Coordinates of C-alpha atoms in Angstrom, one line a residue:
M133 CA -21.8 -55.7 -15.7
K134 CA -21.8 -57.4 -12.3
M135 CA -19.2 -59.8 -11.0
V136 CA -18.0 -61.5 -7.9
V137 CA -14.9 -63.5 -6.9
K138 CA -15.1 -66.2 -4.2
T139 CA -12.2 -68.4 -3.1
D140 CA -11.7 -70.9 -0.3
K141 CA -8.8 -73.2 0.6
G142 CA -11.1 -76.2 1.0
K143 CA -11.2 -78.9 3.6
K144 CA -7.9 -80.7 3.0
R145 CA -5.3 -78.1 1.9
E146 CA -3.2 -76.2 4.4
T147 CA -2.9 -73.2 2.1
N148 CA -4.8 -71.6 -0.8
Q149 CA -2.7 -71.7 -4.0
D150 CA -5.6 -70.3 -6.1
F151 CA -5.6 -66.6 -6.8
A152 CA -8.2 -64.6 -8.7
N153 CA -9.1 -60.9 -9.2
T154 CA -10.8 -58.5 -11.6
Y155 CA -9.4 -55.2 -13.0
K156 CA -10.6 -52.2 -15.1
N157 CA -8.6 -50.6 -17.8
Q158 CA -8.6 -47.0 -19.1
Q159 CA -11.8 -47.7 -21.0
D160 CA -13.5 -49.2 -18.0
F161 CA -13.4 -52.7 -19.6
T162 CA -12.9 -55.6 -17.3
L163 CA -10.2 -58.3 -17.1
A164 CA -11.0 -61.2 -14.9
V165 CA -8.2 -63.7 -14.2
L166 CA -8.1 -67.0 -12.2
C167 CA -4.9 -69.0 -11.6
D168 CA -4.5 -72.3 -9.8
G169 CA -0.9 -72.6 -8.6
M170 CA 1.3 -75.6 -8.2
G171 CA 4.7 -76.4 -6.8
G172 CA 6.4 -76.9 -3.5
H173 CA 6.1 -74.9 -0.2
R174 CA 4.5 -71.5 -1.1
A175 CA 5.7 -71.8 -4.7
G176 CA 2.2 -72.4 -6.1
D177 CA 0.6 -69.5 -4.4
I178 CA 3.5 -67.2 -5.4
A179 CA 3.1 -68.2 -9.0
S180 CA -0.6 -67.7 -9.1
E181 CA -0.6 -64.4 -7.4
M182 CA 2.3 -63.1 -9.4
V183 CA 0.7 -63.9 -12.7
V184 CA -2.7 -62.5 -11.8
S185 CA -1.3 -59.3 -10.3
H186 CA 1.1 -58.6 -13.1
L187 CA -1.6 -59.1 -15.8
G188 CA -4.0 -56.9 -13.8
N189 CA -1.4 -54.1 -13.4
H190 CA -0.7 -54.0 -17.1
W191 CA -4.4 -54.2 -17.9
E192 CA -5.2 -51.1 -15.8
K193 CA -2.9 -49.0 -18.0
S194 CA -4.2 -50.4 -21.3
F195 CA -6.5 -48.9 -24.1
F196 CA -7.7 -51.0 -27.0
A197 CA -9.2 -50.2 -30.4
S198 CA -10.8 -53.6 -30.9
V199 CA -11.3 -57.1 -29.5
N200 CA -8.5 -58.4 -31.8
D201 CA -6.1 -56.0 -30.1
V202 CA -7.2 -57.4 -26.7
A203 CA -6.5 -61.0 -28.0
E204 CA -3.0 -60.0 -29.2
W205 CA -2.3 -58.2 -25.9
L206 CA -3.4 -61.2 -23.8
E207 CA -1.2 -63.7 -25.8
E208 CA 1.8 -61.4 -25.5
R209 CA 1.4 -60.7 -21.8
I210 CA 0.7 -64.3 -20.8
N211 CA 3.8 -65.4 -22.7
R212 CA 5.8 -62.8 -20.8
E213 CA 4.4 -64.0 -17.5
N214 CA 5.4 -67.5 -18.4
E215 CA 9.0 -66.4 -19.1
R216 CA 9.0 -64.6 -15.8
L217 CA 7.9 -67.7 -13.9
V218 CA 10.6 -69.8 -15.7
E219 CA 13.2 -67.3 -14.8
K220 CA 12.2 -67.1 -11.1
S221 CA 12.1 -70.9 -10.7
Q222 CA 15.6 -71.1 -12.1
Q223 CA 16.9 -68.3 -9.8
Y224 CA 15.5 -69.5 -6.5
S225 CA 15.7 -73.1 -5.3
D226 CA 12.5 -72.8 -3.1
L227 CA 10.6 -71.8 -6.2
K228 CA 11.8 -74.6 -8.4
G229 CA 9.0 -76.4 -10.2
M230 CA 6.4 -73.6 -9.6
G231 CA 3.7 -73.1 -12.1
T232 CA 0.1 -72.3 -12.5
T233 CA -3.0 -72.7 -14.7
L234 CA -4.7 -69.7 -16.1
V235 CA -8.2 -68.8 -17.3
A236 CA -9.2 -65.3 -18.1
V237 CA -11.9 -63.2 -19.8
A238 CA -11.2 -59.7 -21.1
E239 CA -13.8 -57.3 -22.4
A240 CA -13.7 -55.0 -25.4
N241 CA -16.3 -52.8 -27.1
D242 CA -16.9 -55.3 -29.9
G243 CA -16.6 -58.6 -28.1
F244 CA -14.7 -60.4 -25.4
V245 CA -11.7 -62.8 -25.2
I246 CA -11.3 -66.0 -23.2
A247 CA -7.7 -67.3 -22.7
N248 CA -6.9 -70.6 -21.1
I249 CA -4.0 -72.8 -20.2
G250 CA -4.2 -75.8 -17.8
D251 CA -7.4 -77.3 -16.4
S252 CA -9.1 -74.3 -14.8
R253 CA -12.3 -73.7 -16.8
A254 CA -14.5 -71.1 -18.4
Y255 CA -18.2 -71.7 -18.9
R256 CA -20.9 -69.7 -20.8
L257 CA -24.6 -69.8 -20.5
I258 CA -25.6 -70.6 -24.1
D259 CA -29.3 -71.1 -25.1
G260 CA -30.2 -71.8 -21.5
H261 CA -27.5 -74.3 -20.9
L262 CA -24.1 -74.1 -19.1
T263 CA -21.4 -75.0 -21.7
Q264 CA -17.7 -75.4 -21.0
V265 CA -15.9 -73.3 -23.7
T266 CA -12.3 -74.1 -22.7
D267 CA -10.4 -77.4 -23.1
D268 CA -8.8 -79.1 -20.1
H269 CA -5.1 -79.2 -20.9
S270 CA -4.6 -82.4 -18.9
L271 CA -3.8 -86.1 -19.6
V272 CA -7.4 -87.0 -18.9
G273 CA -8.7 -84.2 -21.1
E274 CA -6.5 -85.4 -24.0
L275 CA -7.8 -89.0 -23.6
L276 CA -11.4 -87.8 -23.4
R277 CA -11.0 -85.7 -26.6
S278 CA -9.4 -88.6 -28.4
G279 CA -12.2 -91.0 -27.5
E280 CA -10.0 -93.2 -25.3
L281 CA -12.1 -92.3 -22.2
T282 CA -15.8 -91.7 -21.7
A283 CA -17.0 -88.7 -19.7
E284 CA -17.8 -90.9 -16.8
E285 CA -14.4 -92.6 -16.9
A286 CA -12.7 -89.2 -17.1
S287 CA -14.6 -87.8 -14.1
N288 CA -13.2 -90.6 -11.8
H289 CA -9.8 -91.1 -13.4
P290 CA -6.9 -91.4 -10.8
K291 CA -4.6 -89.3 -13.0
K292 CA -6.9 -86.4 -13.7
N293 CA -4.6 -83.9 -12.0
I294 CA -1.8 -84.5 -14.5
L295 CA -1.5 -81.3 -16.7
T296 CA -0.2 -81.3 -20.2
R297 CA 0.1 -77.5 -20.3
S298 CA 0.7 -74.8 -17.7
L299 CA 2.5 -71.6 -17.1
G300 CA 6.0 -71.8 -15.7
V301 CA 7.0 -75.3 -16.7
S302 CA 8.5 -74.6 -20.2
E303 CA 9.5 -71.7 -22.4
Q304 CA 7.2 -73.2 -25.1
L305 CA 3.7 -72.2 -24.2
G306 CA 0.4 -73.2 -25.9
I307 CA -2.3 -70.7 -25.0
D308 CA -5.9 -71.1 -26.2
I309 CA -7.3 -67.7 -27.1
D310 CA -10.8 -67.4 -28.5
I311 CA -12.9 -64.3 -29.4
Y312 CA -16.6 -64.1 -28.8
S313 CA -19.4 -61.8 -29.7
Y314 CA -21.8 -60.6 -26.9
K315 CA -25.1 -62.3 -26.6
E316 CA -28.1 -61.1 -24.6
D317 CA -28.0 -62.0 -21.0
E318 CA -24.3 -63.1 -21.4
F319 CA -23.1 -64.9 -18.3
I320 CA -19.6 -66.4 -17.7
L321 CA -18.2 -68.6 -15.0
L322 CA -14.5 -69.0 -14.4
C323 CA -13.4 -71.7 -11.9
S324 CA -10.6 -73.9 -10.7
D325 CA -10.8 -77.6 -10.7
G326 CA -11.5 -77.6 -6.9
L327 CA -15.1 -76.8 -8.0
T328 CA -15.4 -79.0 -11.1
N329 CA -13.8 -82.1 -9.5
M330 CA -16.5 -82.0 -6.8
V331 CA -19.6 -80.6 -8.5
A332 CA -21.2 -81.7 -11.8
D333 CA -21.9 -79.2 -14.6
K334 CA -25.6 -79.7 -14.2
E335 CA -25.4 -78.9 -10.5
I336 CA -23.4 -75.8 -11.3
E337 CA -26.0 -74.8 -13.9
K338 CA -28.8 -75.2 -11.4
I339 CA -27.1 -72.9 -8.9
I340 CA -26.3 -70.3 -11.5
Y341 CA -30.0 -70.2 -12.4
A342 CA -31.0 -69.8 -8.7
S343 CA -32.9 -66.6 -7.7
E344 CA -30.3 -65.5 -5.1
S345 CA -27.8 -62.7 -5.5
L346 CA -24.6 -63.3 -7.5
E347 CA -22.6 -63.2 -4.2
T348 CA -24.9 -65.9 -2.7
R349 CA -24.7 -68.1 -5.7
A350 CA -20.9 -68.0 -5.7
A351 CA -20.9 -68.9 -2.1
M352 CA -23.3 -71.8 -2.8
L353 CA -20.9 -73.2 -5.4
V354 CA -18.0 -73.1 -3.0
D355 CA -20.0 -74.5 -0.1
L356 CA -21.3 -77.4 -2.2
A357 CA -17.7 -78.3 -3.2
N358 CA -16.7 -78.3 0.5
E359 CA -19.7 -80.4 1.4
R360 CA -18.5 -83.0 -1.1
G361 CA -15.1 -83.2 0.6
G362 CA -13.3 -80.0 -0.4
I363 CA -10.2 -81.9 -1.4
D364 CA -8.7 -78.9 -3.2
N365 CA -8.7 -75.1 -3.2
I366 CA -12.0 -73.8 -4.7
T367 CA -12.3 -70.5 -6.6
V368 CA -15.0 -69.0 -8.8
I369 CA -15.5 -65.8 -10.7
M370 CA -19.1 -65.2 -11.7
I371 CA -19.6 -62.5 -14.4
D372 CA -22.9 -61.1 -15.7
L373 CA -21.5 -59.3 -18.7
Y374 CA -24.9 -58.0 -19.9
E375 CA -26.0 -56.4 -16.7
G376 CA -25.6 -52.7 -16.9
K377 CA -24.8 -52.6 -20.6
E378 CA -26.6 -50.1 -22.7
E379 CA -29.3 -51.4 -25.1

């Protein structure tokens, strides 16, 4: 496996409320987590860093028998982090309203798990094409899935930043958790909407297929989003799950 994390505050934001990192557990399996925080002064970056760091710390101590165990663990831990955010926002006035999106991928011996809440995304390379495998939990995402908006209308909608689900907002949390089997040359991209609001999927796919190193391709994605205006924080985690795996 090879992976790289790249984040940038963009051209318009004063701070970076995105936070992302990767962790290894007791079996040397990887958890990669990306959160896009929201809230008042510093509340968003506190929320995103807190969730990523707590999940990572618990993952480092973990050991799992199967991918199903990983899925159950992720659901339980993400719900606990949601409770923690709600508690903190109620205790401290400067943290009121803080929350975060979350997208994560976790390895196991017999497959991997992708978890998602909010509008940060996970993509897989499937049959030579980049495919979004998470749903955007946003007003525009709901309208797109119901057929009330076209893809073109959705990409330019003025209310595309309104989320319908996120961590920290409510004690009731709807997490999407899906289990996948490994495919040859498995490749995953996690990213915040600072990338996908500025760069089309086809452009992302082209860069992923470029011949440069993984680190260079991650930088190319962030640079392109900034060239387009960089109106939000931009974060990517690029993961080559197959590289280094035994045949």
